[in-house]
């Protein structure tokens, strides 16, 4: 999915910059910068994905999964500072010193091809995302997802499609009204759209970096799995945290029957840990600890 988006954005960026050089359109320059930033972001996500798969070691005993979330945060910052910042700057500059765009046929042809490529990339990303979202609405699934790269690709593509529409509108208005200020206004509006998307990405990436729990349905399934073992009176606590989209650490606090031996407790703990790991492949680490209900909380 990331490679698909990267290939599309590199081709789009080259086409947009060529069109910007020919037409002199501010909106086309902005769109070129947008695609260039998106391409850089996808390279960073590929790097982060590779780094997140490193094996755990003495320095990082739970692995490097959260490195993917760090690079996702960096990507969000780039969208805000470069994508949104340069777009707004270019728009203001063009509005202060407006110049009419030329060869609009080339600009609209590039925008059309870019729209087709962005649509293809978005469709591929949506197909992959739909495999895991279950019966949730798209909005709810996007809000709940722990898959930062997929979220970034989908939101960036949505921003790209919106930017293409705004750029086309700015060029058309500038042509029909004879006022090139519309071209600069389109650049500013694209920057504001990118800024809004960047803030959404920053919020999600920050939450994942701090550590977010697993889906409530998974937590309840872990609880039921642990509670079904002999010697367990009740499961008092299930704490989970995502280290990566497909890597969860779980801590289970259980109340054991008072009359069983310590050896029996140890065996039950091993059985629970093995059962949870087998039943839920997304659980990378699981720890079970005895808890006294009277001391809970």
Tab-separated table of C-alpha atoms in Angstrom:
chain	number	residue	atom	x	y	z
A	1	UNK	CA	0.000	0.000	0.000
A	2	UNK	CA	2.745	2.486	0.931
A	3	UNK	CA	4.755	1.537	-2.167
A	4	UNK	CA	1.675	2.086	-4.325
A	5	UNK	CA	1.146	5.542	-2.840
A	6	UNK	CA	4.853	6.368	-3.181
A	7	UNK	CA	4.973	5.409	-6.853
A	8	UNK	CA	1.858	7.451	-7.584
A	9	UNK	CA	3.097	10.542	-5.741
A	10	UNK	CA	6.558	10.596	-7.342
A	11	UNK	CA	5.025	10.570	-10.810
A	12	UNK	CA	2.431	13.152	-9.822
A	13	UNK	CA	5.032	15.493	-8.266
A	14	UNK	CA	7.176	15.488	-11.421
A	15	UNK	CA	4.161	16.192	-13.628
A	16	UNK	CA	2.924	19.009	-11.390
A	17	UNK	CA	6.290	20.789	-11.254
A	18	UNK	CA	6.633	20.561	-15.046
A	19	UNK	CA	3.132	21.974	-15.433
A	20	UNK	CA	3.886	24.707	-12.881
A	21	UNK	CA	6.984	25.733	-14.836
A	22	UNK	CA	5.011	25.936	-18.072
A	23	UNK	CA	1.892	27.663	-16.737
A	24	UNK	CA	3.344	29.791	-13.921
A	25	UNK	CA	0.437	28.718	-11.690
A	26	UNK	CA	0.865	29.186	-7.935
A	27	UNK	CA	-1.665	26.458	-7.237
A	28	UNK	CA	0.324	24.022	-9.394
A	29	UNK	CA	3.531	24.862	-7.496
A	30	UNK	CA	1.654	24.226	-4.252
A	31	UNK	CA	0.342	20.927	-5.550
A	32	UNK	CA	3.848	19.924	-6.633
A	33	UNK	CA	5.192	20.645	-3.152
A	34	UNK	CA	2.278	18.713	-1.681
A	35	UNK	CA	3.073	15.608	-3.744
A	36	UNK	CA	6.804	15.944	-3.002
A	37	UNK	CA	6.103	16.084	0.736
A	38	UNK	CA	3.787	13.075	0.424
A	39	UNK	CA	6.523	11.130	-1.393
A	40	UNK	CA	9.048	11.945	1.337
A	41	UNK	CA	6.518	10.913	3.966
A	42	UNK	CA	6.009	7.517	2.374
A	43	UNK	CA	9.764	6.916	2.332
A	44	UNK	CA	9.857	7.724	6.065
A	45	UNK	CA	6.950	5.372	6.730
A	46	UNK	CA	8.733	2.561	4.873
A	47	UNK	CA	11.830	3.225	6.962
A	48	UNK	CA	9.785	3.299	10.163
A	49	UNK	CA	8.045	0.056	9.254
A	50	UNK	CA	11.400	-1.651	8.681
A	51	UNK	CA	12.819	-0.321	11.966
A	52	UNK	CA	9.735	-1.384	13.932
A	53	UNK	CA	10.359	-5.033	13.003
A	54	UNK	CA	13.734	-5.220	14.743
A	55	UNK	CA	13.982	-7.927	17.370
A	56	UNK	CA	13.820	-6.992	21.037
A	57	UNK	CA	17.148	-6.574	22.811
A	58	UNK	CA	18.500	-5.609	26.224
A	59	UNK	CA	17.983	-1.901	25.582
A	60	UNK	CA	14.454	-2.299	24.178
A	61	UNK	CA	13.090	-5.479	25.799
A	62	UNK	CA	9.610	-4.996	24.313
A	63	UNK	CA	10.931	-4.433	20.819
A	64	UNK	CA	11.047	-1.446	18.477
A	65	UNK	CA	7.395	-1.397	17.452
A	66	UNK	CA	6.721	2.150	18.617
A	67	UNK	CA	9.408	3.480	16.296
A	68	UNK	CA	6.750	3.284	13.594
A	69	UNK	CA	4.627	5.692	15.623
A	70	UNK	CA	7.588	8.036	16.057
A	71	UNK	CA	8.113	8.275	12.306
A	72	UNK	CA	4.381	8.744	11.854
A	73	UNK	CA	4.642	11.757	14.170
A	74	UNK	CA	7.548	13.092	12.088
A	75	UNK	CA	5.432	12.675	8.944
A	76	UNK	CA	2.603	14.662	10.529
A	77	UNK	CA	5.054	17.446	11.396
A	78	UNK	CA	6.321	17.538	7.803
A	79	UNK	CA	2.784	17.799	6.454
A	80	UNK	CA	2.187	20.748	8.783
A	81	UNK	CA	5.469	22.623	8.356
A	82	UNK	CA	6.309	21.926	4.708
A	83	UNK	CA	3.019	20.997	3.082
A	84	UNK	CA	0.761	23.517	4.801
A	85	UNK	CA	3.413	26.177	5.474
A	86	UNK	CA	4.805	26.408	1.954
A	87	UNK	CA	1.312	26.300	0.446
A	88	UNK	CA	0.115	29.252	2.511
A	89	UNK	CA	3.350	31.175	1.850
A	90	UNK	CA	3.120	30.593	-1.890
A	91	UNK	CA	-0.526	31.624	-1.862
A	92	UNK	CA	0.148	34.878	-0.004
A	93	UNK	CA	3.063	35.672	-2.321
A	94	UNK	CA	0.948	35.099	-5.407
A	95	UNK	CA	-1.915	37.187	-4.062
A	96	UNK	CA	0.445	40.085	-3.352
A	97	UNK	CA	2.026	39.798	-6.802
A	98	UNK	CA	-0.578	38.072	-8.995
A	99	UNK	CA	0.417	36.769	-12.401
A	100	UNK	CA	-2.007	35.164	-14.843
A	101	UNK	CA	-1.445	31.485	-15.565
A	102	UNK	CA	-0.914	30.317	-19.137
A	103	UNK	CA	-1.349	27.028	-21.026
A	104	UNK	CA	-4.249	25.992	-18.799
A	105	UNK	CA	-4.893	22.918	-20.926
A	106	UNK	CA	-1.611	21.449	-19.695
A	107	UNK	CA	-2.467	22.285	-16.078
A	108	UNK	CA	-5.907	20.685	-16.279
A	109	UNK	CA	-4.503	17.624	-18.042
A	110	UNK	CA	-1.958	17.142	-15.252
A	111	UNK	CA	-4.625	17.658	-12.603
A	112	UNK	CA	-6.812	15.055	-14.304
A	113	UNK	CA	-4.023	12.471	-14.465
A	114	UNK	CA	-3.063	13.247	-10.858
A	115	UNK	CA	-6.680	12.785	-9.789
A	116	UNK	CA	-6.801	9.382	-11.462
A	117	UNK	CA	-3.549	8.246	-9.815
A	118	UNK	CA	-4.581	9.571	-6.401
A	119	UNK	CA	-7.947	7.857	-6.777
A	120	UNK	CA	-6.220	4.570	-7.611
A	121	UNK	CA	-3.908	4.899	-4.599
A	122	UNK	CA	-6.830	5.753	-2.314
A	123	UNK	CA	-8.861	2.803	-3.569
A	124	UNK	CA	-5.983	0.386	-2.913
A	125	UNK	CA	-5.525	1.798	0.602
A	126	UNK	CA	-9.250	1.564	1.320
A	127	UNK	CA	-9.382	-2.056	0.181
A	128	UNK	CA	-6.622	-2.972	2.621
A	129	UNK	CA	-8.181	-0.923	5.411
A	130	UNK	CA	-11.604	-2.541	4.902
A	131	UNK	CA	-10.092	-5.967	5.551
A	132	UNK	CA	-9.597	-5.053	9.220
A	133	UNK	CA	-12.329	-2.540	10.079
A	134	UNK	CA	-15.102	-5.128	10.450
A	135	UNK	CA	-18.606	-3.664	10.837
A	136	UNK	CA	-17.423	-0.266	12.078
A	137	UNK	CA	-18.225	2.845	10.098
A	138	UNK	CA	-15.322	4.297	8.137
A	139	UNK	CA	-15.110	7.323	10.438
A	140	UNK	CA	-15.176	5.177	13.596
A	141	UNK	CA	-12.603	2.771	12.184
A	142	UNK	CA	-10.259	5.633	11.245
A	143	UNK	CA	-10.557	7.060	14.751
A	144	UNK	CA	-9.937	3.692	16.441
A	145	UNK	CA	-7.205	2.342	14.163
A	146	UNK	CA	-3.727	1.711	15.529
A	147	UNK	CA	-2.344	1.351	12.000
A	148	UNK	CA	-0.710	4.767	11.653
A	149	UNK	CA	0.711	4.241	8.114
A	150	UNK	CA	-2.697	3.316	6.699
A	151	UNK	CA	-4.296	6.291	8.449
A	152	UNK	CA	-1.643	8.622	7.039
A	153	UNK	CA	-2.008	7.303	3.488
A	154	UNK	CA	-5.803	7.629	3.591
A	155	UNK	CA	-5.819	11.135	5.064
A	156	UNK	CA	-3.011	12.347	2.809
A	157	UNK	CA	-4.834	10.988	-0.223
A	158	UNK	CA	-8.049	12.663	0.888
A	159	UNK	CA	-6.108	15.923	1.237
A	160	UNK	CA	-4.512	15.389	-2.158
A	161	UNK	CA	-7.862	14.865	-3.881
A	162	UNK	CA	-9.273	17.953	-2.144
A	163	UNK	CA	-6.177	19.920	-3.164
A	164	UNK	CA	-6.557	18.906	-6.803
A	165	UNK	CA	-10.169	20.050	-6.809
A	166	UNK	CA	-9.236	23.365	-5.183
A	167	UNK	CA	-6.349	23.931	-7.618
A	168	UNK	CA	-8.642	23.255	-10.579
A	169	UNK	CA	-11.259	25.639	-9.175
A	170	UNK	CA	-8.640	28.344	-8.614
A	171	UNK	CA	-7.305	28.053	-12.153
A	172	UNK	CA	-10.797	28.068	-13.648
A	173	UNK	CA	-11.924	31.093	-11.616
A	174	UNK	CA	-8.749	32.966	-12.489
A	175	UNK	CA	-9.287	32.247	-16.187
A	176	UNK	CA	-12.988	33.122	-16.381
A	177	UNK	CA	-12.811	36.224	-14.166
A	178	UNK	CA	-9.506	37.433	-15.524
A	179	UNK	CA	-8.304	37.852	-11.933
A	180	UNK	CA	-5.173	35.762	-11.127
A	181	UNK	CA	-5.698	36.357	-7.408
A	182	UNK	CA	-7.924	33.264	-7.410
A	183	UNK	CA	-4.853	31.132	-8.134
A	184	UNK	CA	-3.127	32.402	-4.995
A	185	UNK	CA	-6.310	32.001	-2.962
A	186	UNK	CA	-6.445	28.357	-4.059
A	187	UNK	CA	-2.891	27.845	-2.785
A	188	UNK	CA	-3.815	29.321	0.586
A	189	UNK	CA	-6.907	27.135	0.849
A	190	UNK	CA	-4.876	24.024	-0.001
A	191	UNK	CA	-2.488	24.989	2.797
A	192	UNK	CA	-5.359	25.283	5.267
A	193	UNK	CA	-6.681	21.855	4.252
A	194	UNK	CA	-3.224	20.345	4.732
A	195	UNK	CA	-2.901	22.085	8.097
A	196	UNK	CA	-6.176	20.559	9.293
A	197	UNK	CA	-5.107	17.082	8.147
A	198	UNK	CA	-1.708	17.517	9.810
A	199	UNK	CA	-3.343	18.414	13.132
A	200	UNK	CA	-5.493	15.276	12.931
A	201	UNK	CA	-2.403	13.168	12.222
A	202	UNK	CA	-0.457	14.812	15.050
A	203	UNK	CA	-3.255	14.081	17.512
A	204	UNK	CA	-3.467	10.418	16.512
A	205	UNK	CA	0.313	9.924	16.392
A	206	UNK	CA	0.740	11.512	19.820
A	207	UNK	CA	-1.832	9.161	21.342
A	208	UNK	CA	-0.138	6.115	19.818
A	209	UNK	CA	3.296	7.275	20.989
A	210	UNK	CA	2.065	7.681	24.541
A	211	UNK	CA	0.441	4.266	24.365
A	212	UNK	CA	-3.145	3.324	23.498
A	213	UNK	CA	-5.034	0.271	24.679
A	214	UNK	CA	-6.251	-2.473	22.380
A	215	UNK	CA	-9.789	-2.700	21.043
A	216	UNK	CA	-12.342	-3.304	23.846
A	217	UNK	CA	-13.545	-6.466	22.084
A	218	UNK	CA	-10.012	-7.901	22.219
A	219	UNK	CA	-9.663	-6.958	25.881
A	220	UNK	CA	-12.928	-8.726	26.710
A	221	UNK	CA	-11.875	-11.803	24.727
A	222	UNK	CA	-8.593	-11.948	26.677
A	223	UNK	CA	-10.551	-11.644	29.929
A	224	UNK	CA	-12.827	-14.545	29.005
A	225	UNK	CA	-9.891	-16.678	27.896
A	226	UNK	CA	-8.070	-16.188	31.197
A	227	UNK	CA	-11.209	-16.616	33.326
A	228	UNK	CA	-11.900	-20.026	31.809
A	229	UNK	CA	-8.868	-21.682	33.409
A	230	UNK	CA	-9.090	-23.897	36.472
A	231	UNK	CA	-8.051	-22.189	39.680
A	232	UNK	CA	-9.049	-18.694	38.525
A	233	UNK	CA	-11.793	-17.107	40.631
A	234	UNK	CA	-12.045	-13.965	38.511
A	235	UNK	CA	-10.042	-11.757	36.209
A	236	UNK	CA	-9.767	-8.384	37.926
A	237	UNK	CA	-7.739	-6.478	35.378
A	238	UNK	CA	-6.618	-6.626	31.749
A	239	UNK	CA	-4.183	-3.913	30.737
A	240	UNK	CA	-3.120	-3.674	27.105
A	241	UNK	CA	-0.963	-1.302	25.093
A	242	UNK	CA	-0.118	-1.232	21.393
A	243	UNK	CA	3.596	-1.315	20.621
A	244	UNK	CA	2.797	-1.402	16.898
A	245	UNK	CA	-0.350	-1.986	14.821
A	246	UNK	CA	0.106	-5.769	15.066
A	247	UNK	CA	1.951	-5.920	18.402
A	248	UNK	CA	0.130	-5.723	21.747
A	249	UNK	CA	1.459	-6.214	25.267
A	250	UNK	CA	-1.115	-7.559	27.743
A	251	UNK	CA	-1.005	-7.721	31.555
A	252	UNK	CA	-3.662	-9.834	33.259
A	253	UNK	CA	-4.445	-9.513	36.951
A	254	UNK	CA	-6.329	-12.531	38.300
A	255	UNK	CA	-7.669	-13.716	41.637
A	256	UNK	CA	-6.763	-17.367	42.220
A	257	UNK	CA	-8.421	-19.918	44.476
A	258	UNK	CA	-6.850	-19.520	47.927
A	259	UNK	CA	-6.543	-23.255	48.572
A	260	UNK	CA	-4.408	-24.183	45.561
A	261	UNK	CA	-0.629	-24.424	45.891
A	262	UNK	CA	1.912	-21.987	44.546
A	263	UNK	CA	2.977	-24.640	42.052
A	264	UNK	CA	-0.601	-24.872	40.787
A	265	UNK	CA	-0.762	-21.087	40.434
A	266	UNK	CA	2.480	-21.121	38.442
A	267	UNK	CA	1.122	-23.805	36.129
A	268	UNK	CA	-2.158	-21.918	35.627
A	269	UNK	CA	-0.239	-18.739	34.826
A	270	UNK	CA	1.778	-20.611	32.197
A	271	UNK	CA	-1.412	-22.120	30.752
A	272	UNK	CA	-3.110	-18.718	30.527
A	273	UNK	CA	-0.099	-17.092	28.875
A	274	UNK	CA	0.166	-19.931	26.340
A	275	UNK	CA	-3.574	-19.891	25.591
A	276	UNK	CA	-3.705	-16.117	25.091
A	277	UNK	CA	-0.621	-16.138	22.859
A	278	UNK	CA	-2.065	-18.952	20.736
A	279	UNK	CA	-5.597	-17.561	20.483
A	280	UNK	CA	-4.567	-13.962	19.758
A	281	UNK	CA	-1.503	-13.722	17.470
A	282	UNK	CA	-1.506	-9.922	17.818
A	283	UNK	CA	-0.458	-10.351	21.475
A	284	UNK	CA	3.335	-10.166	21.398
A	285	UNK	CA	3.803	-10.349	25.184
A	286	UNK	CA	1.407	-11.488	27.901
A	287	UNK	CA	2.008	-11.402	31.637
A	288	UNK	CA	-0.251	-12.814	34.352
A	289	UNK	CA	-0.011	-11.720	37.977
A	290	UNK	CA	-2.042	-12.779	41.015
A	291	UNK	CA	-4.161	-10.007	42.523
A	292	UNK	CA	-6.026	-9.696	45.796
A	293	UNK	CA	-9.553	-8.343	45.207
A	294	UNK	CA	-9.390	-6.495	48.522
A	295	UNK	CA	-6.338	-4.554	47.342
A	296	UNK	CA	-7.567	-3.842	43.820
A	297	UNK	CA	-7.148	-0.198	42.809
